[in-house]
Short mmCIF file of N, CA and C in Angstrom, two decimals:
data_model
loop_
_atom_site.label_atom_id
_atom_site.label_comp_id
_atom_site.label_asym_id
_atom_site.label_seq_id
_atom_site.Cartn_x
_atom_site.Cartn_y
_atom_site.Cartn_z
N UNK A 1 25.06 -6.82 -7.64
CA UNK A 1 26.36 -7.44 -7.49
C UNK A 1 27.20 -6.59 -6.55
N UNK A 2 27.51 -6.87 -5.74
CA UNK A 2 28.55 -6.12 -4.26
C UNK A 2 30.24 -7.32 -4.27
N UNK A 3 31.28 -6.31 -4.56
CA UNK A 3 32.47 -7.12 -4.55
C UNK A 3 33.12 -6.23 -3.83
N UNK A 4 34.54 -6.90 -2.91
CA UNK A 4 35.39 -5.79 -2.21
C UNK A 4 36.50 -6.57 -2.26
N UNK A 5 37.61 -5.49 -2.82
CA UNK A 5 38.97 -5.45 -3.19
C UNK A 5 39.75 -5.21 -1.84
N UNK A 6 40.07 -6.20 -1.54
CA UNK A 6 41.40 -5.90 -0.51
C UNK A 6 42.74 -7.05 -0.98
N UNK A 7 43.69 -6.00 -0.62
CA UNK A 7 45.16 -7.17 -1.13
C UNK A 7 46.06 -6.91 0.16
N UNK A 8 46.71 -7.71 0.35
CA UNK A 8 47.22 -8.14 1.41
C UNK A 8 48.03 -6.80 1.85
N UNK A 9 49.00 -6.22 0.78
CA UNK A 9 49.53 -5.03 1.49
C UNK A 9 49.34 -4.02 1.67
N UNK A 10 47.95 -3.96 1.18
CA UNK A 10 47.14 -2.65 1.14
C UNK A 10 46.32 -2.17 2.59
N UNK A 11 46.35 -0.93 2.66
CA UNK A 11 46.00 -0.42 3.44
C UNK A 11 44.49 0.05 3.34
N UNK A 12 44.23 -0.36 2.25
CA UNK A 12 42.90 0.50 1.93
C UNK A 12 42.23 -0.38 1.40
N UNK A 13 40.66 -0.55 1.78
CA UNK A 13 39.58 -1.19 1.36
C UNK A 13 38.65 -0.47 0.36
N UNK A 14 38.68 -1.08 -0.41
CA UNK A 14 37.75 -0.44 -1.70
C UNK A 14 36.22 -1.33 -1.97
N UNK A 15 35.09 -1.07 -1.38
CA UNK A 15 33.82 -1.85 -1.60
C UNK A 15 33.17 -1.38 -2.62
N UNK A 16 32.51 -2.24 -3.66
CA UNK A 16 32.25 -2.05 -4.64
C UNK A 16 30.42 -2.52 -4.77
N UNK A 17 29.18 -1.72 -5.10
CA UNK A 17 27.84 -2.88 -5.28
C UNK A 17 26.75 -1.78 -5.94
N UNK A 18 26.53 -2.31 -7.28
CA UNK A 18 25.99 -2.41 -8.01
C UNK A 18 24.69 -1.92 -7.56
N UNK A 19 24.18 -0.84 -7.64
CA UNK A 19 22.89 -0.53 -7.44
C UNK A 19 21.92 -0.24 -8.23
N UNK A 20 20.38 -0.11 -8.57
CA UNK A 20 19.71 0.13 -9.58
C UNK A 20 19.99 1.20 -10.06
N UNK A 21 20.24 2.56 -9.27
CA UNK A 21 20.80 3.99 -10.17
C UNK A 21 21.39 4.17 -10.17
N UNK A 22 22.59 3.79 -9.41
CA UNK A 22 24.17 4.36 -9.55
C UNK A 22 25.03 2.94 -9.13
N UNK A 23 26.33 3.34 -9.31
CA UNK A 23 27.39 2.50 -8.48
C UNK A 23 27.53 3.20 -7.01
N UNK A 24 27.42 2.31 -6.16
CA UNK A 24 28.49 2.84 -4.75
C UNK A 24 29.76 2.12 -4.70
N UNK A 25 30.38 2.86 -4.25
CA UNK A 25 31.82 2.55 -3.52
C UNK A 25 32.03 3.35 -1.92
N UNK A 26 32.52 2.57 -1.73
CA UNK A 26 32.82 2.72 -0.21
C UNK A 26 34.48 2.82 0.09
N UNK A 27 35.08 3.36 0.48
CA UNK A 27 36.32 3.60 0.97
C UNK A 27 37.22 3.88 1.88
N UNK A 28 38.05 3.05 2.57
CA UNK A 28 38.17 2.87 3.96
C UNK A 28 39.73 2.66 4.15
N UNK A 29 40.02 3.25 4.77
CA UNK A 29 41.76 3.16 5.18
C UNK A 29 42.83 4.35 5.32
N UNK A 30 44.04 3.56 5.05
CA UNK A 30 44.89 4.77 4.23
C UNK A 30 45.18 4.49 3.19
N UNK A 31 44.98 5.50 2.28
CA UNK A 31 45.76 5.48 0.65
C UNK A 31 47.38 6.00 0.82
N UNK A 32 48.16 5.11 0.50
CA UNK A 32 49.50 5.52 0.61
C UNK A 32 50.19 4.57 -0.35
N UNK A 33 51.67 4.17 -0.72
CA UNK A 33 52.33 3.70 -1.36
C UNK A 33 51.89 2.49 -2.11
N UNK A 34 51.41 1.93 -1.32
CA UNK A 34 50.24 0.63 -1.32
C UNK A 34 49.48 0.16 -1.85
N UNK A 35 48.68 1.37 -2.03
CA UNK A 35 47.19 1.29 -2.61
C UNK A 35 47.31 0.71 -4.22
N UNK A 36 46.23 -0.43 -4.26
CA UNK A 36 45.91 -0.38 -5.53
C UNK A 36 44.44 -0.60 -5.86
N UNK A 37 43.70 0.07 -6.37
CA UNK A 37 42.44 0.37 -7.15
C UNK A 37 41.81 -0.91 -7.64
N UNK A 38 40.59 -1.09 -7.40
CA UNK A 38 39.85 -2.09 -8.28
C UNK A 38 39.68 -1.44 -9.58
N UNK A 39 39.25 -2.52 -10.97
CA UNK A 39 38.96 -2.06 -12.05
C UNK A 39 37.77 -1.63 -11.83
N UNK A 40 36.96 -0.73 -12.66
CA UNK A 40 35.79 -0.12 -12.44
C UNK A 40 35.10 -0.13 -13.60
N UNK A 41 34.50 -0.68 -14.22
CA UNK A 41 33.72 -0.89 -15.31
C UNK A 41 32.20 0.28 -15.25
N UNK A 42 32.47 1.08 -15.92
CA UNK A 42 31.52 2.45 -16.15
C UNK A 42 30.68 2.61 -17.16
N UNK A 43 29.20 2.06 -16.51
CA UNK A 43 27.75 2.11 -17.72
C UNK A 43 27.80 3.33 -17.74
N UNK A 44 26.99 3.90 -19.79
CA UNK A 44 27.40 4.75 -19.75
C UNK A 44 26.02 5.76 -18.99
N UNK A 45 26.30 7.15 -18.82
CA UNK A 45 25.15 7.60 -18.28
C UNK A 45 24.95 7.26 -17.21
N UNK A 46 25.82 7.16 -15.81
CA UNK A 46 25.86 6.50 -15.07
C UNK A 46 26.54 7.49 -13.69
N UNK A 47 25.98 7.92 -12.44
CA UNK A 47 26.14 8.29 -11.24
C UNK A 47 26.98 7.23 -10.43
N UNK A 48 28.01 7.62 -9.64
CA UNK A 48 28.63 6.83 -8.75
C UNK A 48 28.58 7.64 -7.12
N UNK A 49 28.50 7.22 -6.41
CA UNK A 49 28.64 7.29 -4.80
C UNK A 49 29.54 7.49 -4.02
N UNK A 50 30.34 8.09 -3.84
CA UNK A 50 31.58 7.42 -2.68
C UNK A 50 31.14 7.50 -1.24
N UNK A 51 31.03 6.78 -0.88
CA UNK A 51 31.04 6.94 1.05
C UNK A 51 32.70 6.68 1.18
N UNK A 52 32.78 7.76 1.83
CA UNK A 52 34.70 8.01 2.82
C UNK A 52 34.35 7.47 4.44
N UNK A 53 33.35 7.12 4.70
CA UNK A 53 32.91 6.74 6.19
C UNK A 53 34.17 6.62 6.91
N UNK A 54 35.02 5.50 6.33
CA UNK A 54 36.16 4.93 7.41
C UNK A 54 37.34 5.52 6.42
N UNK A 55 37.44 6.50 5.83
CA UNK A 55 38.91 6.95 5.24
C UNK A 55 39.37 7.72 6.06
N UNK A 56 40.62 6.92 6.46
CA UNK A 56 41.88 7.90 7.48
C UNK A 56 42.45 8.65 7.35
N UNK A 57 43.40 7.90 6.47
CA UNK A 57 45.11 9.13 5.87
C UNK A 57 45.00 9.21 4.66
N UNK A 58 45.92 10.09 3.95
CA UNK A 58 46.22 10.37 2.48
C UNK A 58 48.05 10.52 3.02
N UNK A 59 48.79 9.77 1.95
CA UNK A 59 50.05 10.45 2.02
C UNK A 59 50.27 10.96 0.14
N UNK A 60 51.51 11.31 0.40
CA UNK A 60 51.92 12.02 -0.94
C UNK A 60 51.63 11.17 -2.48
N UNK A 61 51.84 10.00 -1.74
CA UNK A 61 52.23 8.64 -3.14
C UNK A 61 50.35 8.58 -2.99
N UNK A 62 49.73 7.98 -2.15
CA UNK A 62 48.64 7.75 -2.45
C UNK A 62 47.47 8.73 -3.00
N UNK A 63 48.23 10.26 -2.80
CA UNK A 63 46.94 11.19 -3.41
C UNK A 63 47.77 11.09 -5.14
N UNK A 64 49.04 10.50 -5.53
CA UNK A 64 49.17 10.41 -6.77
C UNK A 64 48.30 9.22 -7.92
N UNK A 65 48.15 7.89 -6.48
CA UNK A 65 47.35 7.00 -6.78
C UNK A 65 45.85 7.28 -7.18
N UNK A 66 45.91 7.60 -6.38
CA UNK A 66 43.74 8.00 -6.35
C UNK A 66 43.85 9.00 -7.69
N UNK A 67 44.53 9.70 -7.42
CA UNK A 67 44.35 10.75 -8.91
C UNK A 67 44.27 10.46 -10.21
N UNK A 68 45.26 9.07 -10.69
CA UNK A 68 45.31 8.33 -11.30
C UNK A 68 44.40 7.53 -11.93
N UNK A 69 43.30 6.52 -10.38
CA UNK A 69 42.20 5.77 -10.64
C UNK A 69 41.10 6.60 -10.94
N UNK A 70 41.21 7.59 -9.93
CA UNK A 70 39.89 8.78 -10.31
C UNK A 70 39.35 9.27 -11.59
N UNK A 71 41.06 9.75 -12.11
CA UNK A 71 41.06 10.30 -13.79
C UNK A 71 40.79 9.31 -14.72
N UNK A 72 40.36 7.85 -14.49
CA UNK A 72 39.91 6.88 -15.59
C UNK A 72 38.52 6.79 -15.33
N UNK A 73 37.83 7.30 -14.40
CA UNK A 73 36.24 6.61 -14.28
C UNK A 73 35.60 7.98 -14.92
N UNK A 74 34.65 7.17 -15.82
CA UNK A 74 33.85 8.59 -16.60
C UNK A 74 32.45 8.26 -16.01
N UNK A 75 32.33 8.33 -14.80
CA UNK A 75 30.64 8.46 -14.33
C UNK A 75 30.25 10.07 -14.59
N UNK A 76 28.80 10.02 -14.75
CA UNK A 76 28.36 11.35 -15.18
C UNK A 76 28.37 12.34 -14.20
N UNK A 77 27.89 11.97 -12.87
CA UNK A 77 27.87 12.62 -11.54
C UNK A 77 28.66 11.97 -10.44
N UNK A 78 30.06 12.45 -10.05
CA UNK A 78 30.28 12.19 -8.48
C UNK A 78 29.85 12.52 -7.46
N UNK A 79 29.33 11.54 -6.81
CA UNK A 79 28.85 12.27 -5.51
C UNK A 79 30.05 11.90 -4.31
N UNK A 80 29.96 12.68 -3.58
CA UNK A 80 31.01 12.28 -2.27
C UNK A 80 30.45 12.61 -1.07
N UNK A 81 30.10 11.48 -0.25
CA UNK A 81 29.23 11.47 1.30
C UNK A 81 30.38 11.32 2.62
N UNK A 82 30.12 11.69 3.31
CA UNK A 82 31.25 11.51 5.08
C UNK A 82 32.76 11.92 4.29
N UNK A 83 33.23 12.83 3.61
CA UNK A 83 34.21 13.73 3.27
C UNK A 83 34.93 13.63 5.17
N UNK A 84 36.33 12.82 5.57
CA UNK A 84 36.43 13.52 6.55
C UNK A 84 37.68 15.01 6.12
N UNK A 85 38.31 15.16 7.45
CA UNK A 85 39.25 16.13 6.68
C UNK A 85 40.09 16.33 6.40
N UNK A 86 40.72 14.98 6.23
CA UNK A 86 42.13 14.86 6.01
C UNK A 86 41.94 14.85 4.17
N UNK A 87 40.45 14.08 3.87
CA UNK A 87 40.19 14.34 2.27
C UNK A 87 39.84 15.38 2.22
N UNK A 88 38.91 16.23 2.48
CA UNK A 88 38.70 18.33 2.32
C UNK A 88 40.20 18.72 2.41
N UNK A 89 40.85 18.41 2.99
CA UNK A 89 42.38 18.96 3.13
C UNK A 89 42.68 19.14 1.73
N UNK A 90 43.08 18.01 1.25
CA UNK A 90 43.42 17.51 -0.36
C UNK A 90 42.42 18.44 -1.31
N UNK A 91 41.47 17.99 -1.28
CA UNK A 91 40.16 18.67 -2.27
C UNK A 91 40.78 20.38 -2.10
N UNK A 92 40.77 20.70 -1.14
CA UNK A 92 41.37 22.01 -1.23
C UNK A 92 42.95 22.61 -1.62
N UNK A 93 43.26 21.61 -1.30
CA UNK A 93 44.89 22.29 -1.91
C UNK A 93 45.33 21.11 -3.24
N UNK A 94 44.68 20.27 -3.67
CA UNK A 94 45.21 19.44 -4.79
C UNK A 94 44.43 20.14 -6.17
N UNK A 95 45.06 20.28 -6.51
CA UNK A 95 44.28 20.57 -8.06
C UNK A 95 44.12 19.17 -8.83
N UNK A 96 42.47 19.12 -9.28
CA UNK A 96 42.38 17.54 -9.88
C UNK A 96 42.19 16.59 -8.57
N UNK A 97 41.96 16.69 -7.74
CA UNK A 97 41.61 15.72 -6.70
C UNK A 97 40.46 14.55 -6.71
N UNK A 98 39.52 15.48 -7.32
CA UNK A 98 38.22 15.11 -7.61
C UNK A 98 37.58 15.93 -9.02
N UNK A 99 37.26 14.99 -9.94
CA UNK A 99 36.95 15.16 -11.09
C UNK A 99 35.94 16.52 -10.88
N UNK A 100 35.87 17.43 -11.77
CA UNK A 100 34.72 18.98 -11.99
C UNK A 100 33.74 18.68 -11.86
N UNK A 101 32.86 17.53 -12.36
CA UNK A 101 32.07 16.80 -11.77
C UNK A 101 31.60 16.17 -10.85
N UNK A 102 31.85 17.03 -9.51
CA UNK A 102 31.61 16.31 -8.01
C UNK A 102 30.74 16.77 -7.43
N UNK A 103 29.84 16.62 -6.82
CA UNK A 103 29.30 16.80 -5.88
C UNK A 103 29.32 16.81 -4.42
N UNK A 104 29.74 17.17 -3.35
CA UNK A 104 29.93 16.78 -1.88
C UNK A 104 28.55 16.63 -1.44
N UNK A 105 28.26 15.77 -1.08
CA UNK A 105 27.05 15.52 0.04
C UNK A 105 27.17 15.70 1.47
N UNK A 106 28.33 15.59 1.74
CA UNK A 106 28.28 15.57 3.09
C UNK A 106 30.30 15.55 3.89
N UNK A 107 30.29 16.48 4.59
CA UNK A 107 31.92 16.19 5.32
C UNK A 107 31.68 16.81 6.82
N UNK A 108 32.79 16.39 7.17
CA UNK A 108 32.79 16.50 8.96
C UNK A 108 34.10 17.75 9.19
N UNK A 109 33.49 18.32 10.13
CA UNK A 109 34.28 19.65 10.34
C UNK A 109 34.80 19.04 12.20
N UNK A 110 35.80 19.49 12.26
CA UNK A 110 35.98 19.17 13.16
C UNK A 110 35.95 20.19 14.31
N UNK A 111 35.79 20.18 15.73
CA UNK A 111 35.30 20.83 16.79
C UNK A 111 36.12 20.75 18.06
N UNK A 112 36.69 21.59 18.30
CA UNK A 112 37.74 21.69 19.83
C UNK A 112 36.81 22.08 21.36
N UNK A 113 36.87 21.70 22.42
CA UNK A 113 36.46 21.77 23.86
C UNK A 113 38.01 22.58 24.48
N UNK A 114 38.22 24.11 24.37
CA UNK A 114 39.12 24.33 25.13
C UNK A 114 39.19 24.03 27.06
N UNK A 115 37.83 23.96 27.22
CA UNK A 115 37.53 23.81 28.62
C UNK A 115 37.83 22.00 28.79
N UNK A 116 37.50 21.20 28.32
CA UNK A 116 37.77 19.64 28.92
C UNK A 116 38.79 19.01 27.62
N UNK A 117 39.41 19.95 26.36
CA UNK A 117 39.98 19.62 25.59
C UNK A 117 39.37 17.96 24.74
N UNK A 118 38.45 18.25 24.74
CA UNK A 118 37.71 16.80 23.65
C UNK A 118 37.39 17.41 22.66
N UNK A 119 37.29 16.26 21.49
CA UNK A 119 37.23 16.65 19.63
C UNK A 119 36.53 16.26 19.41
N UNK A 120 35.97 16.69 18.52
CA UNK A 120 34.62 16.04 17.60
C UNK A 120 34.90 16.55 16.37
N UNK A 121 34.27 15.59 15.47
CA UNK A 121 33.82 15.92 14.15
C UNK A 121 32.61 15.55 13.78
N UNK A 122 32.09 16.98 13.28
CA UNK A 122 30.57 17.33 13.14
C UNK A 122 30.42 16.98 11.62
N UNK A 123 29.20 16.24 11.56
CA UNK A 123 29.05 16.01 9.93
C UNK A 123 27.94 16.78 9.22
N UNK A 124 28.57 17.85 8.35
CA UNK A 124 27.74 18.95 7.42
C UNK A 124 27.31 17.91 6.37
N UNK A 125 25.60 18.25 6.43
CA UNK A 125 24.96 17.84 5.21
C UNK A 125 24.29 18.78 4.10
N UNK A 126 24.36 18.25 2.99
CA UNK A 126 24.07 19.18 2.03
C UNK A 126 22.15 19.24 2.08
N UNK A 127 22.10 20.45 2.19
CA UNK A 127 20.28 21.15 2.52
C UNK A 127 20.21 21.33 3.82
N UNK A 128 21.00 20.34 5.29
CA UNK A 128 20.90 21.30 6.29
C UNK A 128 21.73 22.11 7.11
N UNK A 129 23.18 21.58 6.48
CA UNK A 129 23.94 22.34 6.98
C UNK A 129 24.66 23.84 5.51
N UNK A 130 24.31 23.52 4.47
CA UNK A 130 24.92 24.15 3.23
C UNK A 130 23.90 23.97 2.09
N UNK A 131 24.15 24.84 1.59
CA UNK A 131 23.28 24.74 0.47
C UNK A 131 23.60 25.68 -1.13
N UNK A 132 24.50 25.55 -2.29
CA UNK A 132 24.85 26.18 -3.29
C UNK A 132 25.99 26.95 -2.79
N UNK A 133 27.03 26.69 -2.03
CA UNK A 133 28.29 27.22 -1.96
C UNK A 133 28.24 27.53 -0.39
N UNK A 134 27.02 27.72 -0.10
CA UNK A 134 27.64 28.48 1.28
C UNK A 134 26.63 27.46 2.77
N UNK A 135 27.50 28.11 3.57
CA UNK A 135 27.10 27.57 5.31
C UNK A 135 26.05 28.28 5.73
N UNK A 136 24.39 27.34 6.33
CA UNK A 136 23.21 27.86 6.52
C UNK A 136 23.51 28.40 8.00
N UNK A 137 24.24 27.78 8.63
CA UNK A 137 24.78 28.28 9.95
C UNK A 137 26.22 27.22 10.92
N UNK A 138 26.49 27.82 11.82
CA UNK A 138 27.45 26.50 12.41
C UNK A 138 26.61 25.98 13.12
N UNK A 139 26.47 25.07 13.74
CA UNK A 139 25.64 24.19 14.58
C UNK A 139 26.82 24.40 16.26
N UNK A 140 25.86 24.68 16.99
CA UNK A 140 26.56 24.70 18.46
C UNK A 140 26.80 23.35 18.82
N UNK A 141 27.57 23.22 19.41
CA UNK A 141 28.29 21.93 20.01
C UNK A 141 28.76 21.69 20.70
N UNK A 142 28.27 20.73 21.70
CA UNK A 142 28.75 21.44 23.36
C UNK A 142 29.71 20.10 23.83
N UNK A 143 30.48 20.08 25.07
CA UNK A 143 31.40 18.97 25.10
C UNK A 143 30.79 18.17 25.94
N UNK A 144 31.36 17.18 27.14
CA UNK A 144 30.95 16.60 27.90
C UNK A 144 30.54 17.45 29.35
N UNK A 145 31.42 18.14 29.50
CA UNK A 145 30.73 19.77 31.06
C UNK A 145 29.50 20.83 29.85
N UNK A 146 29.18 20.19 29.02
CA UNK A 146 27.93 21.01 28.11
C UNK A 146 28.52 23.01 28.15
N UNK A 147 29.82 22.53 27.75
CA UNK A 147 30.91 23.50 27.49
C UNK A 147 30.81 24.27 25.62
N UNK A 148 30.38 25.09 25.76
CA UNK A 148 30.24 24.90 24.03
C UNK A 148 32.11 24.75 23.30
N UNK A 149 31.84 23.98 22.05
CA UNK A 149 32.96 23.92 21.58
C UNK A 149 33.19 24.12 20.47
N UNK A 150 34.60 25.14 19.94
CA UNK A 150 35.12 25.81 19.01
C UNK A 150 35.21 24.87 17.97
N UNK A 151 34.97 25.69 16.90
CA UNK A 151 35.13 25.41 15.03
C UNK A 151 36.78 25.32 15.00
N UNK A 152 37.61 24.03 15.08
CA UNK A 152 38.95 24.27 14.84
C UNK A 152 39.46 24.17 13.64
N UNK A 153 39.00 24.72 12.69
CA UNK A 153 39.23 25.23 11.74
C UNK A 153 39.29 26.20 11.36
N UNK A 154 39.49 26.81 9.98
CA UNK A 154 39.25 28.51 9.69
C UNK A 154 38.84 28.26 8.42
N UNK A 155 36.89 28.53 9.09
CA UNK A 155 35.92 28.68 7.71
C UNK A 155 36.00 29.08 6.65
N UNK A 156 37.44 29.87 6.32
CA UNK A 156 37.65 30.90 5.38
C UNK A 156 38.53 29.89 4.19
N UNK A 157 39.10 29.26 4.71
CA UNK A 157 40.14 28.01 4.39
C UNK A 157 39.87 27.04 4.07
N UNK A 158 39.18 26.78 5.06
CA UNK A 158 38.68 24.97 5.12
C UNK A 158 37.44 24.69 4.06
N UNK A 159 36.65 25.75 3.73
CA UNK A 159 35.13 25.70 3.11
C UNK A 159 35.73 26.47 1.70
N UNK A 160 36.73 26.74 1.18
CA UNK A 160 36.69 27.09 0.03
C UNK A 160 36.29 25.97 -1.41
N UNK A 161 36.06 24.73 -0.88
CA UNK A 161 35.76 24.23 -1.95
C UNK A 161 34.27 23.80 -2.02
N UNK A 162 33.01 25.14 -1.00
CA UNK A 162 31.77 24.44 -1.30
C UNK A 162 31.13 25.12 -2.57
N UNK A 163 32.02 26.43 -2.72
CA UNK A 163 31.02 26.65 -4.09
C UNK A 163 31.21 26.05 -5.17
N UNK A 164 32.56 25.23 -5.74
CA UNK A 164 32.64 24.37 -6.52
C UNK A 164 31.73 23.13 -6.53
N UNK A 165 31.89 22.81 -5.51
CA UNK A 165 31.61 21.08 -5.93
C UNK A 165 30.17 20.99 -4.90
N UNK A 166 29.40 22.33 -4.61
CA UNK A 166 27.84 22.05 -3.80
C UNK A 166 26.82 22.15 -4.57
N UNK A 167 26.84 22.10 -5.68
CA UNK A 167 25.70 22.58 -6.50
C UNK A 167 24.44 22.25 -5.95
#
């Protein structure tokens, strides 16, 4: 069964489908004033998914929202796939963002070209880019003049939440 919640003033798409081992959800937009949550009906003994693929923004009201819907679903394992970083932002400075029970599978770090000034965001996967808290290496990344390009972040900051939630 696959259903998707969108309401007219919402900014955010919530896809919902029923899989043989877990639930996925999919999540796409901005969460802000707006947002309202599908109901989520939780078998028990039960793994859920999130893909963030297309999640944009977080504002103040909507990380109160999500916190809200989050703190009612009792799946046994969260997993969380394409983390971009405006959600690692949150995960790192929100306390309760994401239930103790999470897992990250996967988030995108983002990457500066001081030479042709182009961005990227690189997507860390769990076993080849990390593995039990920590970074197996950075991956080089070169721009369009095959310019290598800077980690615009600060690894020290930005990665404090892989030993929690990388098991």
């Amino acid at each position: 069964m696959s259903r998707t919640a969108v309401l007219m003033k919402n900014k955010v798409i919530v896809e919902i489908e029923e899989l043989p081992s877990y639930l996925f959800i999919a999540v796409k937009g901005t969460l802000d004033e707006y947002s309202e949550f599908p109901e989520v009906t939780v078998t028990q003994n039960r793994d859920v998914l999130f893909d963030l693929q297309g999640f944009k923004s977080i504002n103040s009201t909507g990380i109160r929202l999500w916190m809200e819907w989050i703190k009612n679903l009792n799946f046994r394992i969260f997993y969380f796939r394409h983390c971009p970083k405006v959600f690692i932002d949150q995960l790192n400075n929100v306390a309760g963002f994401i239930p103790d029970n999470s897992v990250i599978e996967s988030f995108y770090v983002p990457y500066h070209s001081p030479v042709t000034d182009e961005e990227a965001s690189i997507l860390f996967r769990k076993g080849d880019h990390f593995v039990k808290g920590r970074i197996l290496g950075m991956p080089e990344v070169l721009d369009s003049n095959f310019s290598r390009m800077e980690i615009d972040i600060l690894p020290e900051k930005y990665l404090r939440f892989l030993p929690r939630f990388s098991r």
